[in-house]
Amino acid sequence: MTKAQDIREVIQEQSVASGERRALEQVTDLLDETLAVDVPHRPEFKAQLRRQLMAEARRTMAPWYRRPAFMYSSVAVAAAAAVLAVGLNMWPATNPVPTVPGGPTPTLTAEKPSTGNADVRKVGREDLPNFALPDQKLLPGEPGPATLAGLNLNGVAVYQLSSRPDNAQFSRIAQGMDFSRPPETTANGFRVTEGARTLTMSGEGYVIFEDKAAGSPKDQPVVLDETAVRQAAQAFLVRAALPVPGLEPAIFEGARENFKHIYTVIYTPAVGGLPVVNARTVIRMTDRYRVFSLEAYAQTGEQVSGNYAVTAPTEAIAKARERGGGIFTQADLGYARTPNDQAIYLQPVWRVFGTGSRGERLVRFVPALAPR
Amino acid sequence: MPGDRLEGPLTHRPLESTDKATDEAWLVEQAKRDPEAFGQLYDIYFGKIYAYIYRKAGDRQAAEDLTSETFMKALANIQHYKYTGQPFVAWLYRIAANVVTDYFRARRPTAPLDEGLQLPATGIGPEEAALRMDDQQAVARAIQTLSPDQQDVILLRFSGGLRLKEIAQTIGKTEGAVKALMFRALGGLRGKLTESGVRP
């Protein structure tokens, strides 16, 4: 079919002279070419608006732990009871705590993950929330698909997190980040603000930190190498009592307003050797080792809820292709973090790799559990 | 069976229903009660909505303000959204169009569009790049001379990727009226582009 065929038909329907028709078709082609191009936006605006929307959404949408008691399942009640009785354990730092030149000294030691304090039962497929994830652009240097060798596609584990994050965990994170004020409870989680620094955590464990006054652009920048940035990021996570994902982070350099150099560190957590695709930790720091932005998930330990067959990778690739918008050729397996009212699950998801219509490297996500 | 796809509670639907429209429908349903799902919708559609508003409003500050207003209104009203087979983005465009209309009732754009235009990353040479930038700026200026309705049909079709029928439902007109608006808009653009010395 010709490009913009519907518009050509509109032009044709008007029965104009052939010369004018050709001219209008050329206008159509020009519009097709020029208006398909993205309008650039300020990434910090997009991120800021997202945070505002999330805060508003959490304020207006009733969170799981504030709903009437009759809505709780026995699982959630048991999990809450276990949290009250035992308290939460933190995810371990799987890597050694580095020393950062000129940076903060880690003060927290790693603790073991939660191992059975909460009531994690075998779940049926009907318990698992459906999910859809938007396509993700692969950043330069990010690896392509991993091998499927050794995976048993007839018995892939589904995990359930052992409990929801709570005030005690939030307080620990806040203390690690040197907040001295007591946290306040909000409609959907917890928040603490001191000066230009704000830390929030949702009931699903989504942690956001922002320091609007981080660093002074008048200071001489320090030229950092990748190792120093990685060590600084890891030290920050450990100090903040947040999980340090086991996989190597991707590190990018850029510029931001007054700073010539800023560094972005993206960690992808892994469970059972597979990446959790929508629970990435993103840390942004200045060239003075100051973290000015953090997005992370406070995990609370995961336990196997059952083992299930997954669809074939060829089927996932076919489904990715059906949606159009690129060429998709390879797939590997990961996990998607999928909360619902009762629990937070890690479900298998196919990561289908391809190339978008503008040549960008894309990953498209296709839920992987096979039909019953 | 395909007909079984939408039966049952949204959270309990079979996972094989992964075609785009169905995915979107239940993601929207999730977004009515799950902030993270709303965040996913925002991630998916931010670019399209920002581009539409920027091209109508004409400057970055206004585009940011109006984009914020659009998504805040979407969040406030998503409980009332009902999936009718139309893409969700059409609903967002309708909110954005109303927000922009309200904005123009009070003021006119003051800054040129040039600062926000971007070349596709296709490895083209500098001369070709400059020509394409000229084209983009000329097209942007020409679109600004159209009536608001004509701007909508052009932007929703070529930037938003909506079909003519979907555009009709979005702006509350018949498909025939949209075709007429489209034809007149193309004619108007042809004249303006010719004046600017841009092909065609």
Tab-separated table of C-alpha atoms in Angstrom, chain A residues 23-272:
chain	number	residue	atom	x	y	z
A	23	ALA	CA	1.019	18.735	-5.853
A	24	LEU	CA	-1.251	17.773	-2.962
A	25	GLU	CA	0.243	14.301	-2.857
A	26	GLN	CA	3.671	15.904	-2.589
A	27	VAL	CA	2.402	17.987	0.319
A	28	THR	CA	1.145	14.755	1.862
A	29	ASP	CA	4.554	13.146	1.466
A	30	LEU	CA	6.244	16.175	2.976
A	31	LEU	CA	3.901	16.074	5.980
A	32	ASP	CA	4.499	12.368	6.358
A	33	GLU	CA	8.217	12.989	6.399
A	34	THR	CA	8.372	16.028	8.661
A	35	LEU	CA	5.614	15.407	11.191
A	36	ALA	CA	6.667	11.845	11.949
A	37	VAL	CA	9.805	13.263	13.546
A	38	ASP	CA	9.713	13.483	17.330
A	39	VAL	CA	9.565	16.891	18.934
A	40	PRO	CA	12.399	16.985	21.463
A	41	HIS	CA	11.468	17.668	25.051
A	42	ARG	CA	13.423	18.318	28.213
A	43	PRO	CA	13.916	14.920	29.876
A	44	GLU	CA	13.872	16.587	33.299
A	45	PHE	CA	10.442	18.023	32.507
A	46	LYS	CA	9.131	14.618	31.523
A	47	ALA	CA	10.566	13.055	34.679
A	48	GLN	CA	9.250	15.838	36.897
A	49	LEU	CA	5.742	15.621	35.440
A	50	ARG	CA	5.803	11.857	35.893
A	51	ARG	CA	6.682	12.286	39.547
A	52	GLN	CA	3.865	14.813	39.991
A	53	LEU	CA	1.402	12.477	38.311
A	54	MET	CA	2.524	9.532	40.388
A	55	ALA	CA	2.203	11.533	43.587
A	56	GLU	CA	-1.265	12.687	42.595
A	57	ALA	CA	-2.275	9.188	41.499
A	58	ARG	CA	-1.096	7.727	44.782
A	59	ARG	CA	-3.006	10.392	46.656
A	60	THR	CA	-6.254	9.784	44.804
A	61	MET	CA	-6.184	6.027	44.229
A	62	ALA	CA	-6.877	4.023	47.358
A	63	PRO	CA	-3.784	2.026	48.188
A	64	TRP	CA	-3.950	-1.628	49.038
A	65	TYR	CA	-3.193	-1.216	52.734
A	66	ARG	CA	-5.831	1.452	53.307
A	67	ARG	CA	-8.711	-0.453	51.788
A	68	PRO	CA	-11.441	-1.840	54.034
A	69	ALA	CA	-10.472	-4.958	55.913
A	70	PHE	CA	-12.900	-7.184	54.046
A	71	MET	CA	-10.942	-6.578	50.862
A	72	TYR	CA	-7.766	-8.124	52.225
A	73	SER	CA	-6.979	-11.641	51.279
A	74	SER	CA	-5.697	-14.069	53.845
A	75	VAL	CA	-2.308	-13.794	52.161
A	76	ALA	CA	-2.063	-10.057	52.702
A	77	VAL	CA	-3.278	-10.314	56.285
A	78	ALA	CA	-0.765	-13.036	57.034
A	79	ALA	CA	1.994	-11.046	55.386
A	80	ALA	CA	1.087	-7.938	57.374
A	81	ALA	CA	1.009	-9.932	60.599
A	82	ALA	CA	4.390	-11.390	59.833
A	83	VAL	CA	5.769	-7.924	59.174
A	84	LEU	CA	4.464	-6.647	62.483
A	85	ALA	CA	5.749	-9.611	64.411
A	86	VAL	CA	9.163	-10.032	62.904
A	87	GLY	CA	10.038	-6.831	61.072
A	88	LEU	CA	11.508	-6.675	57.636
A	89	ASN	CA	14.864	-7.899	56.516
A	90	MET	CA	16.689	-6.135	53.758
A	91	TRP	CA	17.914	-7.409	50.463
A	92	PRO	CA	21.608	-8.126	50.655
A	93	ALA	CA	24.338	-6.169	48.997
A	94	THR	CA	25.738	-8.882	46.779
A	95	ASN	CA	28.892	-6.987	45.902
A	96	PRO	CA	31.636	-5.857	48.265
A	97	VAL	CA	31.216	-2.340	49.575
A	98	PRO	CA	33.642	-0.127	47.720
A	99	THR	CA	35.530	2.856	49.047
A	100	VAL	CA	34.958	5.986	47.049
A	101	PRO	CA	37.615	8.673	46.907
A	102	GLY	CA	36.042	11.814	48.324
A	103	GLY	CA	32.700	10.113	48.654
A	104	PRO	CA	30.654	8.966	51.590
A	105	THR	CA	31.752	5.995	53.618
A	106	PRO	CA	29.255	3.146	53.665
A	107	THR	CA	27.941	2.593	57.136
A	108	LEU	CA	25.428	-0.198	56.770
A	109	THR	CA	26.342	-3.805	56.540
A	110	ALA	CA	24.437	-6.140	54.294
A	111	GLU	CA	21.690	-8.233	55.791
A	112	LYS	CA	20.232	-11.472	54.600
A	113	PRO	CA	17.021	-11.512	52.600
A	114	SER	CA	13.727	-12.443	54.103
A	115	THR	CA	13.413	-16.197	54.100
A	116	GLY	CA	9.971	-17.323	54.943
A	117	ASN	CA	8.708	-14.820	57.463
A	118	ALA	CA	5.609	-14.155	55.401
A	119	ASP	CA	2.929	-16.505	54.196
A	120	VAL	CA	3.816	-17.201	50.587
A	121	ARG	CA	1.533	-19.804	49.125
A	122	LYS	CA	1.495	-21.549	45.810
A	123	VAL	CA	-0.447	-19.316	43.480
A	124	GLY	CA	-2.705	-20.296	40.632
A	125	ARG	CA	-2.554	-18.497	37.341
A	126	GLU	CA	-5.814	-16.765	38.165
A	127	ASP	CA	-4.034	-15.020	41.073
A	128	LEU	CA	-1.419	-13.448	38.853
A	129	PRO	CA	-2.098	-9.952	37.599
A	130	ASN	CA	-2.060	-9.343	33.872
A	131	PHE	CA	0.465	-6.815	32.743
A	132	ALA	CA	1.678	-4.884	29.749
A	133	LEU	CA	4.944	-3.026	29.523
A	134	PRO	CA	5.854	-0.323	27.026
A	135	ASP	CA	8.678	-0.905	24.562
A	136	GLN	CA	12.078	0.030	25.866
A	137	LYS	CA	14.928	1.534	23.869
A	138	LEU	CA	18.205	-0.232	24.362
A	139	LEU	CA	20.857	2.239	25.408
A	140	PRO	CA	24.281	2.191	23.771
A	141	GLY	CA	26.339	-0.584	25.249
A	142	GLU	CA	23.382	-2.470	26.687
A	143	PRO	CA	23.701	-6.152	25.859
A	144	GLY	CA	21.411	-7.986	23.483
A	145	PRO	CA	19.533	-11.205	24.192
A	146	ALA	CA	21.006	-13.787	26.515
A	147	THR	CA	21.138	-17.442	25.614
A	148	LEU	CA	18.182	-19.662	26.467
A	149	ALA	CA	20.428	-22.697	26.863
A	150	GLY	CA	19.876	-24.428	30.184
A	151	LEU	CA	16.441	-22.909	30.787
A	152	ASN	CA	13.625	-25.358	31.410
A	153	LEU	CA	10.744	-23.687	29.614
A	154	ASN	CA	8.293	-26.183	31.122
A	155	GLY	CA	9.053	-25.158	34.687
A	156	VAL	CA	9.887	-21.476	35.065
A	157	ALA	CA	9.502	-20.171	38.607
A	158	VAL	CA	6.994	-17.475	39.504
A	159	TYR	CA	8.044	-15.538	42.591
A	160	GLN	CA	6.120	-13.641	45.197
A	161	LEU	CA	7.794	-10.988	47.307
A	162	SER	CA	7.628	-12.000	50.931
A	163	SER	CA	6.053	-8.772	52.195
A	164	ARG	CA	5.218	-5.196	51.325
A	165	PRO	CA	7.656	-2.405	52.151
A	166	ASP	CA	6.625	-0.570	55.319
A	167	ASN	CA	7.408	2.376	57.559
A	168	ALA	CA	10.279	0.573	59.293
A	169	GLN	CA	11.976	-0.092	55.989
A	170	PHE	CA	11.394	3.440	54.811
A	171	SER	CA	12.877	4.797	58.045
A	172	ARG	CA	15.968	2.689	57.510
A	173	ILE	CA	16.386	4.009	53.981
A	174	ALA	CA	15.825	7.593	55.150
A	175	GLN	CA	18.386	7.224	57.941
A	176	GLY	CA	20.891	5.826	55.480
A	177	MET	CA	20.439	8.941	53.395
A	178	ASP	CA	20.983	11.188	56.432
A	179	PHE	CA	17.416	12.314	56.858
A	180	SER	CA	16.928	13.126	60.519
A	181	ARG	CA	13.247	14.022	60.529
A	182	PRO	CA	10.682	11.296	61.129
A	183	PRO	CA	8.941	10.193	57.936
A	184	GLU	CA	5.328	11.109	57.353
A	185	THR	CA	2.708	8.699	56.064
A	186	THR	CA	1.031	9.787	52.839
A	187	ALA	CA	-1.985	8.440	50.988
A	188	ASN	CA	0.065	5.730	49.349
A	189	GLY	CA	3.304	5.454	51.227
A	190	PHE	CA	5.851	7.520	53.062
A	191	ARG	CA	7.709	10.772	52.570
A	192	VAL	CA	10.371	12.835	54.249
A	193	THR	CA	11.637	16.241	53.149
A	194	GLU	CA	14.595	18.217	54.431
A	195	GLY	CA	15.530	21.385	52.599
A	196	ALA	CA	15.981	20.572	48.938
A	197	ARG	CA	16.081	16.825	49.571
A	198	THR	CA	12.974	14.675	49.268
A	199	LEU	CA	12.534	10.951	49.657
A	200	THR	CA	9.305	9.052	48.975
A	201	MET	CA	8.333	5.401	48.877
A	202	SER	CA	5.093	3.911	47.614
A	203	GLY	CA	3.300	0.913	49.081
A	204	GLU	CA	4.719	-1.110	46.195
A	205	GLY	CA	8.259	-0.187	47.215
A	206	TYR	CA	8.980	2.387	44.503
A	207	VAL	CA	11.584	4.712	45.997
A	208	ILE	CA	12.279	8.193	44.638
A	209	PHE	CA	14.967	10.500	45.956
A	210	GLU	CA	15.668	13.990	44.703
A	211	ASP	CA	18.207	16.559	45.828
A	212	LYS	CA	17.570	19.828	44.047
A	213	ALA	CA	20.664	21.444	45.548
A	214	ALA	CA	23.144	18.667	44.880
A	215	GLY	CA	26.636	19.960	44.230
A	216	SER	CA	27.791	23.410	43.305
A	217	PRO	CA	28.439	24.143	39.665
A	218	LYS	CA	31.154	26.611	40.767
A	219	ASP	CA	33.292	23.764	42.046
A	220	GLN	CA	35.911	22.401	39.734
A	221	PRO	CA	34.568	19.226	38.177
A	222	VAL	CA	36.354	16.007	38.896
A	223	VAL	CA	37.017	13.820	35.924
A	224	LEU	CA	35.481	10.511	36.856
A	225	ASP	CA	36.017	7.206	35.218
A	226	GLU	CA	33.469	4.448	34.960
A	227	THR	CA	34.900	2.530	37.887
A	228	ALA	CA	34.675	5.517	40.212
A	229	VAL	CA	31.098	6.217	39.145
A	230	ARG	CA	30.087	2.599	39.656
A	231	GLN	CA	31.704	2.522	43.081
A	232	ALA	CA	30.035	5.773	44.106
A	233	ALA	CA	26.640	4.506	42.980
A	234	GLN	CA	27.077	1.221	44.780
A	235	ALA	CA	28.211	2.937	47.952
A	236	PHE	CA	25.172	5.178	47.840
A	237	LEU	CA	22.827	2.205	47.516
A	238	VAL	CA	24.454	0.308	50.333
A	239	ARG	CA	24.421	3.334	52.586
A	240	ALA	CA	20.750	3.893	51.777
A	241	ALA	CA	19.936	0.293	52.667
A	242	LEU	CA	18.707	-0.316	49.144
A	243	PRO	CA	19.375	-3.466	47.137
A	244	VAL	CA	22.475	-3.527	44.969
A	245	PRO	CA	21.476	-5.569	41.929
A	246	GLY	CA	23.930	-8.247	40.999
A	247	LEU	CA	24.185	-7.475	37.295
A	248	GLU	CA	26.749	-4.964	36.115
A	249	PRO	CA	25.222	-1.492	35.691
A	250	ALA	CA	25.151	0.498	32.472
A	251	ILE	CA	26.796	3.915	32.874
A	252	PHE	CA	26.210	6.983	30.707
A	253	GLU	CA	27.688	10.455	30.708
A	254	GLY	CA	25.724	13.565	29.811
A	255	ALA	CA	25.187	17.221	30.635
A	256	ARG	CA	22.553	18.911	32.739
A	257	GLU	CA	21.926	22.617	33.118
A	258	ASN	CA	24.887	23.972	35.121
A	259	PHE	CA	26.854	20.771	35.100
A	260	LYS	CA	29.186	19.883	32.303
A	261	HIS	CA	29.177	16.258	33.327
A	262	ILE	CA	26.533	14.172	34.969
A	263	TYR	CA	26.546	10.434	35.200
A	264	THR	CA	23.623	8.030	35.008
A	265	VAL	CA	23.971	4.540	36.401
A	266	ILE	CA	21.298	1.981	35.557
A	267	TYR	CA	21.160	-1.300	37.416
A	268	THR	CA	18.925	-4.141	36.346
A	269	PRO	CA	18.154	-6.565	39.166
A	270	ALA	CA	18.164	-10.295	38.492
A	271	VAL	CA	16.240	-13.136	40.091
A	272	GLY	CA	17.133	-16.729	39.349
